[in-house]
Coordinates of C-alpha atoms and ligand atoms in Angstrom, one line a residue:
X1 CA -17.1 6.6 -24.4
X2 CA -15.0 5.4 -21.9
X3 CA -15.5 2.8 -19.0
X4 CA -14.1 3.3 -15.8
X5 CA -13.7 1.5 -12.4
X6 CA -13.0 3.6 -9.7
X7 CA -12.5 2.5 -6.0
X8 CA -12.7 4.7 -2.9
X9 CA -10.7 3.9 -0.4
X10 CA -11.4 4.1 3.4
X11 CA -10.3 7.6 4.1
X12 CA -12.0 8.5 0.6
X13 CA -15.3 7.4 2.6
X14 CA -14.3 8.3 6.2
X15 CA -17.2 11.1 6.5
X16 CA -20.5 12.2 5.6
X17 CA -18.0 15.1 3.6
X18 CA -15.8 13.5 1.6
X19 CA -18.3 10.8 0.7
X20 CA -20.1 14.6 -1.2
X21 CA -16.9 14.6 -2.0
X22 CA -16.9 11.3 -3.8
X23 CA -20.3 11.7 -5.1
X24 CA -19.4 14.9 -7.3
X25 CA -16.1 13.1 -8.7
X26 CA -18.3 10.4 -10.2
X27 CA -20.8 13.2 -10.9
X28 CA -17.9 14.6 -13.0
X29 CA -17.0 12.0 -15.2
X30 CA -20.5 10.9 -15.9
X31 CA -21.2 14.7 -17.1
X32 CA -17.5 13.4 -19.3
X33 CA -19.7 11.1 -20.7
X34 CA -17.5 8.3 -18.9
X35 CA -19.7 4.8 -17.9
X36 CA -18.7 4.7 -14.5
X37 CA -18.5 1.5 -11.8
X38 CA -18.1 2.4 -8.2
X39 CA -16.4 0.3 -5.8
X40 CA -15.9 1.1 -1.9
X41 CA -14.3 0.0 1.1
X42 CA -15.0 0.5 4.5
X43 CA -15.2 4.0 6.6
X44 CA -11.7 4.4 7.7
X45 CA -10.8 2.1 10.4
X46 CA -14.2 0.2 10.4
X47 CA -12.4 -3.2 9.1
X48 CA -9.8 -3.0 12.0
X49 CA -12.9 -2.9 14.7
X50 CA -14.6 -5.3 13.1
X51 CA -11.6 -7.8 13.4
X52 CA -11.2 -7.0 17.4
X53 CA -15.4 -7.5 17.7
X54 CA -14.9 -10.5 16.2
X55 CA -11.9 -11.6 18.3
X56 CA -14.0 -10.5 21.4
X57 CA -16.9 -12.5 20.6
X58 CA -15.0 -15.5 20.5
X59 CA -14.1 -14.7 24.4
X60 CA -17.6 -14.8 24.9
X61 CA -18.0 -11.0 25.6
X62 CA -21.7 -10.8 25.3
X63 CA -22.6 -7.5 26.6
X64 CA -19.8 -5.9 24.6
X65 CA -21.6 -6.6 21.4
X66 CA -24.6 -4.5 21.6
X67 CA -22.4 -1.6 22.7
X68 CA -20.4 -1.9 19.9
X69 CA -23.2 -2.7 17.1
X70 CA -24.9 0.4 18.8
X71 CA -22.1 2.6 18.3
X72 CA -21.2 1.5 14.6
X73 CA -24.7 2.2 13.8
X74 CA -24.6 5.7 15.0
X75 CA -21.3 6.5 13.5
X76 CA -23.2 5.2 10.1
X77 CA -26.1 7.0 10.7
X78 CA -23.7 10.1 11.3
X79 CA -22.2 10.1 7.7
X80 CA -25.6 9.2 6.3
X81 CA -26.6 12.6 7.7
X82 CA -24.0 14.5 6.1
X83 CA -23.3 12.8 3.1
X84 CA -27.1 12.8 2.1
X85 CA -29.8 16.1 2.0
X86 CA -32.3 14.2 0.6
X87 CA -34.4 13.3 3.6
X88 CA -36.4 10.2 2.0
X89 CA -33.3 8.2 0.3
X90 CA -31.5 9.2 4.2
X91 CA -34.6 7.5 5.8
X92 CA -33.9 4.2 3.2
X93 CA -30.3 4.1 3.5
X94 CA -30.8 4.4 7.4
X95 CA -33.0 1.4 7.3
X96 CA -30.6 -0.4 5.0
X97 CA -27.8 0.1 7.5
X98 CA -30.1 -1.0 10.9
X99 CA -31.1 -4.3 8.8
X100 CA -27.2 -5.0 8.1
X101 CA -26.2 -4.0 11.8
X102 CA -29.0 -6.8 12.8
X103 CA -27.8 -9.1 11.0
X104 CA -24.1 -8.5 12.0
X105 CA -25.5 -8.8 15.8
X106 CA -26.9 -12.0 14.8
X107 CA -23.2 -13.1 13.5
X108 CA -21.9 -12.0 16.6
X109 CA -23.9 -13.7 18.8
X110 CA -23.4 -16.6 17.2
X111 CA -19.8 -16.5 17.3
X112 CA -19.9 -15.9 21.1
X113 CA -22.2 -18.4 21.9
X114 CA -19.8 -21.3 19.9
X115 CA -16.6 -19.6 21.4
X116 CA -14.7 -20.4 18.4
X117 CA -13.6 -17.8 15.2
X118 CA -13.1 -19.7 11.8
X119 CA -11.4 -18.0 9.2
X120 CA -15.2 -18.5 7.2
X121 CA -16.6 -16.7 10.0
X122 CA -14.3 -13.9 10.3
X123 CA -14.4 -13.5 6.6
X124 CA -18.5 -13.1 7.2
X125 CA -17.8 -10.6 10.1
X126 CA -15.3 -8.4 8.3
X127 CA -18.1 -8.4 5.1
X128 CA -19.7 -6.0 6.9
X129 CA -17.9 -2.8 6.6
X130 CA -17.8 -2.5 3.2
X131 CA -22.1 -3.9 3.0
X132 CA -22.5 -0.7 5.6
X133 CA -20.1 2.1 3.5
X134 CA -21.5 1.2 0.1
X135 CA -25.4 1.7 0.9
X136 CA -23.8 5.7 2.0
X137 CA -22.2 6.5 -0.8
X138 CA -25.0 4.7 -3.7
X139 CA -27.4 7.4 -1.8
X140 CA -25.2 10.1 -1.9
X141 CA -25.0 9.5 -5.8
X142 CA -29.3 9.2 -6.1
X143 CA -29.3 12.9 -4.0
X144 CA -27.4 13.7 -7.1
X145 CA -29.8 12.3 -9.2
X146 CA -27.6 9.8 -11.1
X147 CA -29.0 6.9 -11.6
X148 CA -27.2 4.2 -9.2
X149 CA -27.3 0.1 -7.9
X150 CA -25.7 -1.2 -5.3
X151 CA -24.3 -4.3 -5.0
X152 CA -21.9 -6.8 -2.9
X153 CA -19.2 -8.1 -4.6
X154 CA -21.0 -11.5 -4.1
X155 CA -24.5 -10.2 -6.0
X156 CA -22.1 -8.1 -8.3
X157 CA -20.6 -11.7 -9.3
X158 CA -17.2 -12.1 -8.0
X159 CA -16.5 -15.9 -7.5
X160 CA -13.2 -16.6 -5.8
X161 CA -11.6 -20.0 -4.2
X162 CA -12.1 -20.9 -0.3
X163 CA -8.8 -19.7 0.9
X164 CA -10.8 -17.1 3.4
X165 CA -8.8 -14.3 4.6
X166 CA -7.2 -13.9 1.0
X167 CA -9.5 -16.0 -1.4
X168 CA -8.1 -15.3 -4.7
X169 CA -10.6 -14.8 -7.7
X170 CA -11.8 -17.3 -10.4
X171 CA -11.4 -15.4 -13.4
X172 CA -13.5 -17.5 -16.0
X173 CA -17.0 -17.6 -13.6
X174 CA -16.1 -14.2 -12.2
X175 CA -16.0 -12.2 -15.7
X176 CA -19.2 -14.5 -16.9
X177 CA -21.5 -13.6 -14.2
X178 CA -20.2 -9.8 -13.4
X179 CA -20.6 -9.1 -17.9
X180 CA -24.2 -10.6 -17.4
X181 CA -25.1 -8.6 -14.1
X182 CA -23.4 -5.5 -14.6
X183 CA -22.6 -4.8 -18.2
X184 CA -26.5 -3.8 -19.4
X185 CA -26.8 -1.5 -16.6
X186 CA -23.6 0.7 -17.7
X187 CA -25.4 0.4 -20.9
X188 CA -28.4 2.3 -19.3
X189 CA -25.5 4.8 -17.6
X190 CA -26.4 3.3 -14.4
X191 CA -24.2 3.2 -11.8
X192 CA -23.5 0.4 -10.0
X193 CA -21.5 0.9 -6.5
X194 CA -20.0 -2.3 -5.4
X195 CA -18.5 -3.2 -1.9
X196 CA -15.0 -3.8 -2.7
X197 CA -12.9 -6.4 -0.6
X198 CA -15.6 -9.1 0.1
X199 CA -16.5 -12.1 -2.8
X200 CA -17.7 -15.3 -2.8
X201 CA -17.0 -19.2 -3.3
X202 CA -18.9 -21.1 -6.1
X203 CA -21.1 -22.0 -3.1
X204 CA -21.9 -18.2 -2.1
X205 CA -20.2 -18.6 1.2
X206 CA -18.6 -15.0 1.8
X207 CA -15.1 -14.3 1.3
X208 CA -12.8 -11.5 1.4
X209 CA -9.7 -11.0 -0.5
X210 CA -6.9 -10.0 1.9
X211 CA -6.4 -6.6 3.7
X212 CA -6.9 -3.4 1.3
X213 CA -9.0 -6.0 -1.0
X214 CA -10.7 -3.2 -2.6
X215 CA -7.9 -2.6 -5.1
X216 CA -8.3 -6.2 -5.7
X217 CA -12.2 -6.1 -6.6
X218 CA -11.5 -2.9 -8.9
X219 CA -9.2 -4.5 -11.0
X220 CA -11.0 -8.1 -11.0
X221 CA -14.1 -6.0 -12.3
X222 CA -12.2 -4.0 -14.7
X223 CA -11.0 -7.0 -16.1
X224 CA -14.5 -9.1 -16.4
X225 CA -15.9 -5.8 -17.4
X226 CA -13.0 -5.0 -20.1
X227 CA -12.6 -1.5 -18.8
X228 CA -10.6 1.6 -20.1
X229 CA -8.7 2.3 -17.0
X230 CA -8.9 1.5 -13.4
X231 CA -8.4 5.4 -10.7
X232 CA -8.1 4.1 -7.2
X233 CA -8.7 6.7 -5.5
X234 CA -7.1 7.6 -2.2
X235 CA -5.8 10.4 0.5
X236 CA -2.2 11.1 -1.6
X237 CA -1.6 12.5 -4.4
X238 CA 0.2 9.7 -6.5
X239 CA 3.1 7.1 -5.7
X240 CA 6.0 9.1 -4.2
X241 CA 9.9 8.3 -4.3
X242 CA 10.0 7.9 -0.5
X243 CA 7.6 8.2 2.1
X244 CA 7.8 12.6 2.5
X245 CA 7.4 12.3 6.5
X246 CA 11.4 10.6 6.7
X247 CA 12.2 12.5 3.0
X248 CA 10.6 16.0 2.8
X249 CA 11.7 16.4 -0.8
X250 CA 10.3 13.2 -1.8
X251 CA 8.5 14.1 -5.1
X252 CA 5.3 12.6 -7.1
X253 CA 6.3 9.4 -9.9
X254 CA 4.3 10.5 -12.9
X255 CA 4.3 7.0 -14.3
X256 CA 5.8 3.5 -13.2
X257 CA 5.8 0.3 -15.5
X258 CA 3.6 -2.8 -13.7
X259 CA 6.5 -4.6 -12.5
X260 CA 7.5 -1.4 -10.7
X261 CA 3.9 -0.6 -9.3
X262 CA 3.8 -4.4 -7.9
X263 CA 6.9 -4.5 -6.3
X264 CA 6.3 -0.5 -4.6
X265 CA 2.6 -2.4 -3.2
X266 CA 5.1 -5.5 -1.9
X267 CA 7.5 -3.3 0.0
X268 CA 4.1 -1.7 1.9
X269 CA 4.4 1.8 -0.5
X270 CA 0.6 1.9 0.6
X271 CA -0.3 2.7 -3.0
X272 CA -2.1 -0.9 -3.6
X273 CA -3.0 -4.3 -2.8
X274 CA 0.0 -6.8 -3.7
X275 CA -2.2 -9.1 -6.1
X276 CA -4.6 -6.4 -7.5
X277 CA -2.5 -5.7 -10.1
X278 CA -2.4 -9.1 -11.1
X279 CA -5.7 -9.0 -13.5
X280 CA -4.9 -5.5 -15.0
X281 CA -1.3 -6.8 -15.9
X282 CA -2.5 -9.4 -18.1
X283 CA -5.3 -7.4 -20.0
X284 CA -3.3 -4.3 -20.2
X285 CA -5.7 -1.9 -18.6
X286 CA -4.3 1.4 -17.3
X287 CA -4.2 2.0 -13.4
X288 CA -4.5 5.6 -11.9
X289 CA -3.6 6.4 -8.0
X290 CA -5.6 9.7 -7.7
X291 CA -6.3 12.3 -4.7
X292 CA -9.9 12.7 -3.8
X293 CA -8.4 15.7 -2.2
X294 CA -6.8 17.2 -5.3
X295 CA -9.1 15.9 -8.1
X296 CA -7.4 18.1 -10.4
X297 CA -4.2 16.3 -9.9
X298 CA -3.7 13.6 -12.5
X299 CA -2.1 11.0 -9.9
X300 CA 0.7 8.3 -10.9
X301 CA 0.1 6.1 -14.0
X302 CA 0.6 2.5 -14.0
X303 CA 0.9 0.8 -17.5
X304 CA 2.5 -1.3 -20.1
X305 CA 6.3 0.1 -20.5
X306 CA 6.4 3.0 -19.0
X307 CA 10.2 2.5 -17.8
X308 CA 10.8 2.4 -20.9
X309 CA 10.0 6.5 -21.1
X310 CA 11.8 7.0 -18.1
X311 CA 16.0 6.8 -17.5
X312 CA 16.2 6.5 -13.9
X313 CA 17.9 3.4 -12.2
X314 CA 16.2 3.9 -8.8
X315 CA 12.7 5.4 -8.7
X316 CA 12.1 5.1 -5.1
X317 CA 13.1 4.0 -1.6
X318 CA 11.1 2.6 0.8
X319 CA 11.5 1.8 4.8
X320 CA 9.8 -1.4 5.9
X321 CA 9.9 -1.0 10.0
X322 CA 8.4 -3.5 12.3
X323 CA 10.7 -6.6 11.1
X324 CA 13.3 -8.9 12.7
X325 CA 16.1 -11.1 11.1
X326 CA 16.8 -14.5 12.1
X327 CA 20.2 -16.0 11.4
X328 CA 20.5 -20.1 11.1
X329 CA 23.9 -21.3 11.4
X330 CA 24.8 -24.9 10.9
X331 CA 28.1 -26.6 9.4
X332 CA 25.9 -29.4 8.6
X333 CA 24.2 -27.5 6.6
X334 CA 26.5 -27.3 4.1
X335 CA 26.1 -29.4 1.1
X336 CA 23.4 -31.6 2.5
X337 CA 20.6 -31.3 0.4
X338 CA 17.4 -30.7 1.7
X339 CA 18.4 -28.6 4.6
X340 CA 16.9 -25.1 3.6
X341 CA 13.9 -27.0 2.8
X342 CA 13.5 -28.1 6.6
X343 CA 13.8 -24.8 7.6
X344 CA 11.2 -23.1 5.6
X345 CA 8.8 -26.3 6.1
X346 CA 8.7 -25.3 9.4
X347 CA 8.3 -21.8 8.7
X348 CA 5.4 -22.7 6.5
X349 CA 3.7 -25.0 8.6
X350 CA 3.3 -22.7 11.6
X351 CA 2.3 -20.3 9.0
X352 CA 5.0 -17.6 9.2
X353 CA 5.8 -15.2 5.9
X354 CA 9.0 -15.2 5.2
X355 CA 9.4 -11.3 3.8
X356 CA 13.1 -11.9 2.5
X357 CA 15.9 -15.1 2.7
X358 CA 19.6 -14.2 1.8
X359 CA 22.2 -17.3 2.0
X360 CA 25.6 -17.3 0.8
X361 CA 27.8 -20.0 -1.0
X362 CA 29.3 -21.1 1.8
X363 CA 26.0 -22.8 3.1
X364 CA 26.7 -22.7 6.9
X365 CA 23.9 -19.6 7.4
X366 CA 20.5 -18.6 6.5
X367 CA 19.5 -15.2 7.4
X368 CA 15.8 -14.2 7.3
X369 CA 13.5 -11.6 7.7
X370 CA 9.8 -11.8 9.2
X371 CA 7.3 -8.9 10.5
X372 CA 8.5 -8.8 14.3
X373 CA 5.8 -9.5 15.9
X374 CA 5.9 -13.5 14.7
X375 CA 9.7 -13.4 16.6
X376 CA 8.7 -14.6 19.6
X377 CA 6.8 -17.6 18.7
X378 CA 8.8 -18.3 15.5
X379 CA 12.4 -18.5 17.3
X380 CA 10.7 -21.0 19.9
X381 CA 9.4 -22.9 17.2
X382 CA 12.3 -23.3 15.1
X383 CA 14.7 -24.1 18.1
X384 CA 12.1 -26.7 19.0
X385 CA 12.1 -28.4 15.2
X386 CA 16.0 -27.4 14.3
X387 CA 18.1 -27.4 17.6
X388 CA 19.7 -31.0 19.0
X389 CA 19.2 -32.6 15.3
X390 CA 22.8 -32.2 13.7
X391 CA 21.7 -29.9 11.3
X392 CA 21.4 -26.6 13.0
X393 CA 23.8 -25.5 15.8
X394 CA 23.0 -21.7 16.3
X395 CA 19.8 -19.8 16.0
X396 CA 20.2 -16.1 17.1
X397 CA 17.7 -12.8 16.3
X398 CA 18.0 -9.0 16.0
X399 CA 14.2 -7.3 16.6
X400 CA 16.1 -3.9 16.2
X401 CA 16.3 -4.1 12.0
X402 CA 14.5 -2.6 9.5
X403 CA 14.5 -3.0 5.5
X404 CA 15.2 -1.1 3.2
X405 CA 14.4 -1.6 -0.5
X406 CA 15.6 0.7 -3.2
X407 CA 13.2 0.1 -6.4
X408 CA 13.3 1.0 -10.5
X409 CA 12.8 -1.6 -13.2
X410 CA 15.7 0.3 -15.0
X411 CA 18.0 -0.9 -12.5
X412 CA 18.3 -4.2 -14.6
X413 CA 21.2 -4.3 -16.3
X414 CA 22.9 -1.2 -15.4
X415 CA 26.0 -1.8 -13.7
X416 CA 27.1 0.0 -10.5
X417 CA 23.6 0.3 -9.4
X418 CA 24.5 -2.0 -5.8
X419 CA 28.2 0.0 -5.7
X420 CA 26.2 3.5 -5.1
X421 CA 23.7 2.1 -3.0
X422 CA 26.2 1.0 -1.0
X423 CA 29.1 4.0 -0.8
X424 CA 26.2 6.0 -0.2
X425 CA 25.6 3.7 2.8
X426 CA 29.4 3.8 4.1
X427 CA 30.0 7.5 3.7
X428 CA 26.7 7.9 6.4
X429 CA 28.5 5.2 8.3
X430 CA 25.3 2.7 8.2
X431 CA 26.4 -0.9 8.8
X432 CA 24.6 -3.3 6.0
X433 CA 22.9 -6.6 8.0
X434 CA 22.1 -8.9 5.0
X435 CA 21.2 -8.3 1.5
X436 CA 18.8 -9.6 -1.2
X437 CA 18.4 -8.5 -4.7
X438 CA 15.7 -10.6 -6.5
X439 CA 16.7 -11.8 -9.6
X440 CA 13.8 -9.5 -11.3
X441 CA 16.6 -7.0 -10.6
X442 CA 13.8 -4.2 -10.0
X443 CA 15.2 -4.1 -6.4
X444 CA 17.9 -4.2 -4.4
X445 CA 17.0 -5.0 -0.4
X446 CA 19.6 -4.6 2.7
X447 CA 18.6 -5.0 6.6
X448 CA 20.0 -2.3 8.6
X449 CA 20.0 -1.1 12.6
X450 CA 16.5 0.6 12.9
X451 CA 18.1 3.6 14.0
X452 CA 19.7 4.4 11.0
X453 CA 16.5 3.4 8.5
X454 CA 15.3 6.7 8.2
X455 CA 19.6 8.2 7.5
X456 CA 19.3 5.1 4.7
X457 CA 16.2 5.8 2.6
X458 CA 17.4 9.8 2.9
X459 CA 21.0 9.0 1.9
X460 CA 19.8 7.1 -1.4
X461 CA 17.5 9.6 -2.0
X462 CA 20.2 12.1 -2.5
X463 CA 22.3 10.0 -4.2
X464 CA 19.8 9.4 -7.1
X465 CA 18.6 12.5 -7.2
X466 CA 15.4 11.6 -6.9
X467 CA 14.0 14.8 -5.9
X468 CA 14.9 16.1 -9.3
X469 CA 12.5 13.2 -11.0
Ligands
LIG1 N1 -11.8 -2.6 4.3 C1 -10.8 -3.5 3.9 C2 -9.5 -3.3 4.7 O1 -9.4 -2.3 5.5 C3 -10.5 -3.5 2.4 C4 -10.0 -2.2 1.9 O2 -10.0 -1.1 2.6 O3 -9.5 -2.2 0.7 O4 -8.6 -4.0 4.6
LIG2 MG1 -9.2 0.0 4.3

């Protein structure tokens, strides 16, 4: 008997359809004899309205709310429809979804009336796409006749701290209270579908657990629950070796260690939350990326030593688009100790993530990379804190960069891995920014023009062959 987590992403959910869809994949593997917990994000796109509701609350845009609480409860009603035959458990879901939509008026209101938008009272607001998805898809699973729960992550017993926006999960309470709530009723073979993404501090205020939190509350609950294997299932068939709309030939990776998975979901391969492998990595428990679309398709799996099997340097490539680089340049700077830390103080304090930092021994430059849409504000505020003090004589930008980051846990310790990276670069004639290779040695990283990103990720491709994996 084998216990599973599986998590259903947004598009997994997106209609009445492939929520049927969803339904007869857990269908399945209960037939399989498998003890199955559901867990569910939002419809597709549902978190991203939520956040702009929110936002236009807090501008006091009353008469916009109904509208929009009107409309999301029509385009839930709509899936209801679809998703479910069974006219009586449509008529209970429909009333479970009016109730939330209330209540999320309510929340709104509220938010307009005060003006003002905490991070606690986003984090309440964007709790409501996954309460309004996993109601659909717990009926679609009783029209099926399988015996099903539903629960928020919060009732389901996910504790996590009060860092709202990306609370991060207590472990000890969390795997006491989700063992006593949820572990009898997989005992019964009863399904309980939980909303992925949103928790809860010790004091049950709502939290969530960053953006694409849902991997995050499958693994948690895989862990608490000391489960088989965690499928997240999604819209692709598996991890690829480069994104197949700038490679064509980009193929499926059967299998990639942990360390590889993690730093594939850092450089934005889609495939999962950065932190959700965090639990599983520690308890050893198997993660699956699966195709709702292509059930038969076993997906890429994520485990203990799987580089091992595998004698690739480079696995994949990856384009991260949408970046800038700032340079620092200071004479000062060299030798005086305690002058990177002033420049990532005030980085930190005006809370902008620094995505990768390269520096060479010489001391008189620091070049970094942030998304680009935090250039404007953070070259004005590092001129403000740096310029005129003696440290710091020249801060300039590029906006027209992107990264590229070639990946493969096998990488460490062969030699000549950077030297092909980088003839492959000079025979295309791509000029090479700045550089990084973390120390984990599972990546190398270089900032180039954006124009020639996509000429980059293809060029490395080729050169490691990885359409031959
Ligand atoms: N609905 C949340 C988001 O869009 C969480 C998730 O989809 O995993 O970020
Ligand atoms: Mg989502």
């Amino acid at each position: 008997m084998k216990k599973i987590v599986m998590k259903f992403g947004g598009t997994s959910v997106a209609t009445g359809e492939n929520i049927r869809r969803v339904a007869n994949i857990v269908a399945d593997s209960v037939k399989k004899d498998y003890r199955v917990v559901v867990v569910v994000s939002a419809l597709a796109g549902i978190t991203n309205q939520l956040i702009e509701e929110a936002e236009q609350a807090k501008k006091k845009k009353e008469k916009q709310i109904q509208e929009f609480t009107k409309k999301l409860v029509e385009k839930h009603v709509a899936t209801v429809t679809k998703a479910i035959e069974d006219k009586s458990i449509q008529k209970e879901v429909e009333q479970i979804i009016e109730k939330t939509v209330d209540e999320l008026e309510k929340v709104l209101t509220g938010i307009c009336y005060v003006g003002e938008l905490t991070p606690k009272s986003r984090d309440y607001v964007l709790s409501f796409g996954e309460r309004l998805s996993a109601p659909i898809v717990w009926g679609a699973l009783r029209n099926l006749e399988l015996q099903t729960q539903y629960f928020t992550g919060k009732e389901a017993g996910i504790v996590t701290d009060a860092n709202f926006g990306e609370a991060n999960p207590l472990m000890n309470v969390t795997t006491h209270q989700v063992k006593a709530r949820i572990e009898s009723l997989l005992e019964k073979k009863v399904i309980p579908v939980v909303t992925g993404y949103i928790a809860a501090t010790q004091d049950g205020v709502v939290t969530t657990l960053g953006r694409g939190g849902s991997d995050y509350t499958a693994t948690i609950l895989s862990v608490a629950l000391d489960a088989d294997e965690v499928w997240i299932w999604t819209d692709v068939d598996g991890i690829m070796t480069a994104d197949p709309k700038i490679v064509p030939s980009a193929k499926m990776l059967p299998e990639l260690s942990y360390g590889e998975a993690a730093e594939m979901a850092i450089f934005g391969a889609k495939a999962m939350h950065p932190s959700a492998l965090e639990p599983v990595i520690e308890a050893h428990i198997p993660v699956r990326i699966r195709n709702v679309f292509n059930p038969e398709n076993p997906g890429t799996l994520i485990a203990d030593g799987q580089e091992a099997k595998s004698t690739e340097v480079v696995k994949a490539v990856a384009l991260i688009k949408d970046v800038a680089m700032i340079n620092i340049r200071g004479a000062a700077m060299v030798g005086a100790p305690g002058s990177y830390s002033k420049v990532f103080d005030v980085l930190g304090k005006n809370n902008v993530n620094v995505m990768m930092v390269s520096t060479a021994v010489s001391e008189a430059n620091i070049s970094l990379v942030i998304r680009r849409s935090l250039l404007g504000r953070t070259l004005s505020t590092l001129e403000i804190a740096l310029l005129g003090r003696g440290l710091v004589s020249e801060i300039t930008s590029e906006d027209d960069v992107c990264v590229v980051a070639a990946m493969g846990a096998n990488m460490k310790g062969t030699l000549g891995v950077a030297s092909r990276i980088f003839t492959a670069m000079a025979q295309e004639g791509i000029n090479i920014r700045m550089i990084a290779q973390g120390s984990s040695e599972l990546n190398i990283s270089f900032v180039v023009k954006e124009k020639d990103g996509e000429a980059a990720v293809r060029a490395i491709h080729k050169e490691f062959k990885l359409d031959q994996i």
